[in-house]
Short mmCIF file of C-alpha atoms in Angstrom, two decimals:
data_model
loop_
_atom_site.label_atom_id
_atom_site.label_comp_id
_atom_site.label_asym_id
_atom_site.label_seq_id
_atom_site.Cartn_x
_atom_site.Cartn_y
_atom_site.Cartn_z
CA UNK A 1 16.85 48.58 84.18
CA UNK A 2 14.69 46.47 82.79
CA UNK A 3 15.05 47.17 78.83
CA UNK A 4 17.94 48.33 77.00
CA UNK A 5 15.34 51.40 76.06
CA UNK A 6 14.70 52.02 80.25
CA UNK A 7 18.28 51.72 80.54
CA UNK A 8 19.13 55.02 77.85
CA UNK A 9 16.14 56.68 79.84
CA UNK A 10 17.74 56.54 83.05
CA UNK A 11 21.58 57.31 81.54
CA UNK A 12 19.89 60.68 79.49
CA UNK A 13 18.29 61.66 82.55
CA UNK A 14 20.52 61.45 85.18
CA UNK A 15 23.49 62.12 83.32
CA UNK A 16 25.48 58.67 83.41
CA UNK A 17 27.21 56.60 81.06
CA UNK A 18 24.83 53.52 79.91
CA UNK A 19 27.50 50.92 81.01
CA UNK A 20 26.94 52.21 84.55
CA UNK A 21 22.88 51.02 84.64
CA UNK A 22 22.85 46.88 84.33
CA UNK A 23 20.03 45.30 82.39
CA UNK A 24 17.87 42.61 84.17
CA UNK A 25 14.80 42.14 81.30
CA UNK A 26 11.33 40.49 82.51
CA UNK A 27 10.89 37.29 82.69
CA UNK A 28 7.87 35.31 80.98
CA UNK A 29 6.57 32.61 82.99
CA UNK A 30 6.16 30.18 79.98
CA UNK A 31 4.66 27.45 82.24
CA UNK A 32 1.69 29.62 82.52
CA UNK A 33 1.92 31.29 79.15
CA UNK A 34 2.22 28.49 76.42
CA UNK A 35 0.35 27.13 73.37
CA UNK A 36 -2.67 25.25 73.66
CA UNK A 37 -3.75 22.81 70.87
CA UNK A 38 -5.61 23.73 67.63
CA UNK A 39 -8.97 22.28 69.14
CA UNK A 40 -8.91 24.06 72.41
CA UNK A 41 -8.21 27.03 70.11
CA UNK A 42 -11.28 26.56 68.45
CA UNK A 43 -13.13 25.57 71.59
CA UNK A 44 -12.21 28.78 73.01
CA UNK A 45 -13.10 31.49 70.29
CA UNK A 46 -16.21 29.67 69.81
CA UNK A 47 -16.55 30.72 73.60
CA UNK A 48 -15.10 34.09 73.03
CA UNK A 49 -16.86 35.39 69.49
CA UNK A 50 -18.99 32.97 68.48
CA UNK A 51 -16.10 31.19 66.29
CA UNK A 52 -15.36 34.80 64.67
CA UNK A 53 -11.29 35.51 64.65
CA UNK A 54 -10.38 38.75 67.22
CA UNK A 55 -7.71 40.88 67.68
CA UNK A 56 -7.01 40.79 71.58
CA UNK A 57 -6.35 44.13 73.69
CA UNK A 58 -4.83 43.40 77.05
CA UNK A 59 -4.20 46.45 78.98
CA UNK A 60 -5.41 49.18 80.98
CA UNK A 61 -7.50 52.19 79.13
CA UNK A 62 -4.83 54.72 79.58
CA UNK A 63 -3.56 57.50 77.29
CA UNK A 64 -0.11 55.57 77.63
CA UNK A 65 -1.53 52.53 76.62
CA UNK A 66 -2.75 54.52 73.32
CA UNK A 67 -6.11 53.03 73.39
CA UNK A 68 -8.23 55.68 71.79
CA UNK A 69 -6.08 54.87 68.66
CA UNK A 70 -6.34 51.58 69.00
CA UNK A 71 -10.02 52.29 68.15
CA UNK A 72 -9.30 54.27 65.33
CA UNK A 73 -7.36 52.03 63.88
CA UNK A 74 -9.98 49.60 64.25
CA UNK A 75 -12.13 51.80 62.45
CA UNK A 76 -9.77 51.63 59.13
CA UNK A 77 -9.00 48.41 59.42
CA UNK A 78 -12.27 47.10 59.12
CA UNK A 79 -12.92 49.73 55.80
CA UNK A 80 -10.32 46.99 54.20
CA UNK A 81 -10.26 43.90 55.91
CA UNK A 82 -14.12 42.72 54.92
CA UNK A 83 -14.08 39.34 56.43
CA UNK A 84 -16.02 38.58 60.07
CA UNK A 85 -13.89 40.18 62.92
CA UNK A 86 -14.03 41.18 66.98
CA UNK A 87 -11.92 43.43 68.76
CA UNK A 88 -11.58 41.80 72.87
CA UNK A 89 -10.55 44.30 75.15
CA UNK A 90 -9.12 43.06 78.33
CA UNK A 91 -8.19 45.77 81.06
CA UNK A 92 -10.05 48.83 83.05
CA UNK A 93 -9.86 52.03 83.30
CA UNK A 94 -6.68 53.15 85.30
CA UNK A 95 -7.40 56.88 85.39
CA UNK A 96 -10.34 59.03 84.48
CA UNK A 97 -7.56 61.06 82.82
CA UNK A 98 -7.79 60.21 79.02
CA UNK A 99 -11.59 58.76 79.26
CA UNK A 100 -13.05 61.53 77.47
CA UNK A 101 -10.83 60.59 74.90
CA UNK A 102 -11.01 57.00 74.57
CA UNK A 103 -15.49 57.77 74.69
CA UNK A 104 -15.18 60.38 71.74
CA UNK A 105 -13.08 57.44 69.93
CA UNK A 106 -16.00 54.31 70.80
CA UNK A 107 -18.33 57.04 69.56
CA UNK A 108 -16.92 57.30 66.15
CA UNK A 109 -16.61 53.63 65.55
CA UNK A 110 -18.56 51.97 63.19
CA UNK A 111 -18.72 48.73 64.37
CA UNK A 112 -19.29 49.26 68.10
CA UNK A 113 -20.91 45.77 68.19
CA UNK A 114 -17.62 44.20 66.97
CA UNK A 115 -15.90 45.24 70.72
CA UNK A 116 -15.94 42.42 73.13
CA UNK A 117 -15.38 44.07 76.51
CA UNK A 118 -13.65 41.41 79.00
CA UNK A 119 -12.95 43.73 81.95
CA UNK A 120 -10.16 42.25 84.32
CA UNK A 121 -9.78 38.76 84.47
CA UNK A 122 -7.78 35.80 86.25
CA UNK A 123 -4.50 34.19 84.44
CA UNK A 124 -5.91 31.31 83.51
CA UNK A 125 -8.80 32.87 81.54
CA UNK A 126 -5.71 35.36 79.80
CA UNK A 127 -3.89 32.24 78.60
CA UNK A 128 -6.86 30.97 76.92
CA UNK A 129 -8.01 34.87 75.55
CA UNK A 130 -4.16 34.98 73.85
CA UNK A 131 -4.62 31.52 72.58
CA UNK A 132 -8.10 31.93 70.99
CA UNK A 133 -6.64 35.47 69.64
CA UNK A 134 -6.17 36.01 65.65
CA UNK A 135 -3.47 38.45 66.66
CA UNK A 136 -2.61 40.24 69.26
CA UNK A 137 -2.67 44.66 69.65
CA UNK A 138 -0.22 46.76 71.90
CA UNK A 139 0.31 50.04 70.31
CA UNK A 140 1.69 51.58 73.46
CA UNK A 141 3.63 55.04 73.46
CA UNK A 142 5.93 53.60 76.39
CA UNK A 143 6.68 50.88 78.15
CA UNK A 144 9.54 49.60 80.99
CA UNK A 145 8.86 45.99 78.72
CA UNK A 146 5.59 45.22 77.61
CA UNK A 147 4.97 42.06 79.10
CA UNK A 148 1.95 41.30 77.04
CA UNK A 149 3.95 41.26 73.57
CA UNK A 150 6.00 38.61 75.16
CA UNK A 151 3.05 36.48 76.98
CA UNK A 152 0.91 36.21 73.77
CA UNK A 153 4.35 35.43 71.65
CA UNK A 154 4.71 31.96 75.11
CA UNK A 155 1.02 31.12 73.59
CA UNK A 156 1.90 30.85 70.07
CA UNK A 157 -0.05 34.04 69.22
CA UNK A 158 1.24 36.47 66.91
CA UNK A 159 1.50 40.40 67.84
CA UNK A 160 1.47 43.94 66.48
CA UNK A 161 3.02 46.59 68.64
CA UNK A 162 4.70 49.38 69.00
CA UNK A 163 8.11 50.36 66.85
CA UNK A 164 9.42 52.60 69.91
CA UNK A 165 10.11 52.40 73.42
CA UNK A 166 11.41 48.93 74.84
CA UNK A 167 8.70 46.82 72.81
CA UNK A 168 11.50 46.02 69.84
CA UNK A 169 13.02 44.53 72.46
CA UNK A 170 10.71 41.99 73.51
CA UNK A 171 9.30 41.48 70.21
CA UNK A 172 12.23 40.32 68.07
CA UNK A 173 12.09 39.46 64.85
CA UNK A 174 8.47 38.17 65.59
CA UNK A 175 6.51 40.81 65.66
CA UNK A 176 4.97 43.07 63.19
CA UNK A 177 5.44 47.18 63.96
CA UNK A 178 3.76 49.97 63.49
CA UNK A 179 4.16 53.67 64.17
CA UNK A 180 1.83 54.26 67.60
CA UNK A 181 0.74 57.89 66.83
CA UNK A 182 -0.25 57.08 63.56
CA UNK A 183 -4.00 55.03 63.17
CA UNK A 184 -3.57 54.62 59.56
CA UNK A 185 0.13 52.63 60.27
CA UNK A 186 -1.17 50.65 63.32
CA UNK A 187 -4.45 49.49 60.65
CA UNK A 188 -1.95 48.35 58.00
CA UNK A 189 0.19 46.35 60.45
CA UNK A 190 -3.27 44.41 61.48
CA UNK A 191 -3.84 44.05 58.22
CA UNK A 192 -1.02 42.33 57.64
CA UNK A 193 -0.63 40.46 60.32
CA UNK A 194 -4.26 39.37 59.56
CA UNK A 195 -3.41 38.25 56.31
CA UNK A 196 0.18 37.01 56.22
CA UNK A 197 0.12 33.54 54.59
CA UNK A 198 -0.26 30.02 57.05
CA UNK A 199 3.54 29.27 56.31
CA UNK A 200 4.86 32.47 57.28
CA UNK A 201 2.50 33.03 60.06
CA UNK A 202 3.90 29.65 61.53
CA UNK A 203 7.60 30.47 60.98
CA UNK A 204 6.57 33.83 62.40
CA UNK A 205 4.47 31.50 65.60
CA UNK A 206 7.98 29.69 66.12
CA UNK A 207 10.57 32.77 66.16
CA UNK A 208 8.11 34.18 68.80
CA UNK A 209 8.26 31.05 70.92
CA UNK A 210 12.26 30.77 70.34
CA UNK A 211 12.65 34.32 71.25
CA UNK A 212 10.54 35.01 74.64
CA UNK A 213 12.62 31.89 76.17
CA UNK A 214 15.12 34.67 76.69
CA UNK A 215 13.30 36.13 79.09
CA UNK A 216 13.45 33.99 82.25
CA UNK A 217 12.98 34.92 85.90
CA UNK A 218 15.35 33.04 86.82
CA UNK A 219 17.67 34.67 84.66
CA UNK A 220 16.26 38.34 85.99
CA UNK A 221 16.85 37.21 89.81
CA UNK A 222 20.87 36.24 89.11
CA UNK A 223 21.57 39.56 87.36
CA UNK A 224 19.87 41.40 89.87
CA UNK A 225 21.50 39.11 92.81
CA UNK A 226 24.89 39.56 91.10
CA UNK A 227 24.80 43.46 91.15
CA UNK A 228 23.56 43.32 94.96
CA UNK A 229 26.28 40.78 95.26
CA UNK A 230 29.23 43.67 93.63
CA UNK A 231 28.41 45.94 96.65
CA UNK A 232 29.35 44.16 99.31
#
């Protein structure tokens, strides 16, 4: 399994004991994922939103992905939080399934022009969206990791997500959480994330760097190798 949270899945529904179902977590390539400097920061949401702060979306448009709430929350955020923001959405649609729903929730929004819409793009553009990013949003209702809570945490960026599912996990301490079926909840955790004071924010930066080393490919391929290795 590939989260302690997959791993409880898999026990509950086939009827095992978790200590028969190994963990192997993710790995975060953090040569491709890492900080870039304060200037190239700037550089790039200058690019991005005209030098306005955004909260980043990377994801498909999925009912899973919890998108349509995303929106809403959008909605009350910006009733609060008065000063100049973007929302950049980064993904497609994966299914038509959920589209209706994600349309009636762009149609109530009140500041349609404030969504940035990215589509798909290549790795190298991603690195520089999470490092130009204010904070980063990933309310999803389930994941197997999440691996974009723990690529924007390798570029320095901080992250509200999810408080279910395996996204605790990969989050940390770093993080801030919110409940995913509740808009009001996943507004207030923007909120603060928004406007958590410089020194915290860089503590907060710094246990999100010192936590996604953890995750390691090369760490993933030796558990996996050494179960392979236990039947034989």
């Amino acid at each position: 399994a590939n989260s302690e949270s997959v791993r409880k899945d898999l026990a509950e529904l086939y009827g095992l004991t978790p200590e028969k179902i190994p963990i192997a977590y993710c790995g975060i390539n953090t040569g491709l994922f890492h900080p870039l400097a304060p200037r190239e920061r700037d550089t790039i949401r200058a690019q991005i939103s005209g030098g306005i702060p955004y909260v980043l979306y990377v994801g498909s448009i999925h009912p899973r992905k919890n998108f349509a709430r995303l929106l809403g929350a959008y909605n009350l955020l910006r009733e609060k939080y008065r000063e100049p923001l973007r929302l950049v959405v980064v993904g497609r649609y994966l299914f038509k399934k959920g589209s209706k729903e994600v349309e009636a929730a762009y149609q109530r929004l009140r500041w349609k022009e404030e969504i940035l819409w990215q589509g798909v793009v290549s790795d190298p553009e991603l690195v520089r969206l999470y490092n130009g990013a204010a904070v980063v949003a990933y309310p999803s209702l389930y994941e197997g990791f999440g691996m974009p809570v723990g690529e924007a945490m390798a570029c320095g960026t901080v992250v509200v997500t999810s408080q279910i599912s395996s996204l605790p996990e990969v989050g940390g301490e770093a993080a801030f959480y919110a409940n995913p079926y509740d808009e009001a909840d996943i507004a207030r955790a923007l909120y603060e994330a928004l406007t958590e004071p410089p020194e915290l924010r860089t503590a907060r930066i710094q246990k999100g760097l010192d936590h996604v080393r953890r995750f390691s490919w090369e760490v993933t391929v030796e558990k996996i190798a050494n179960v392979l290795r236990s039947y034989f």
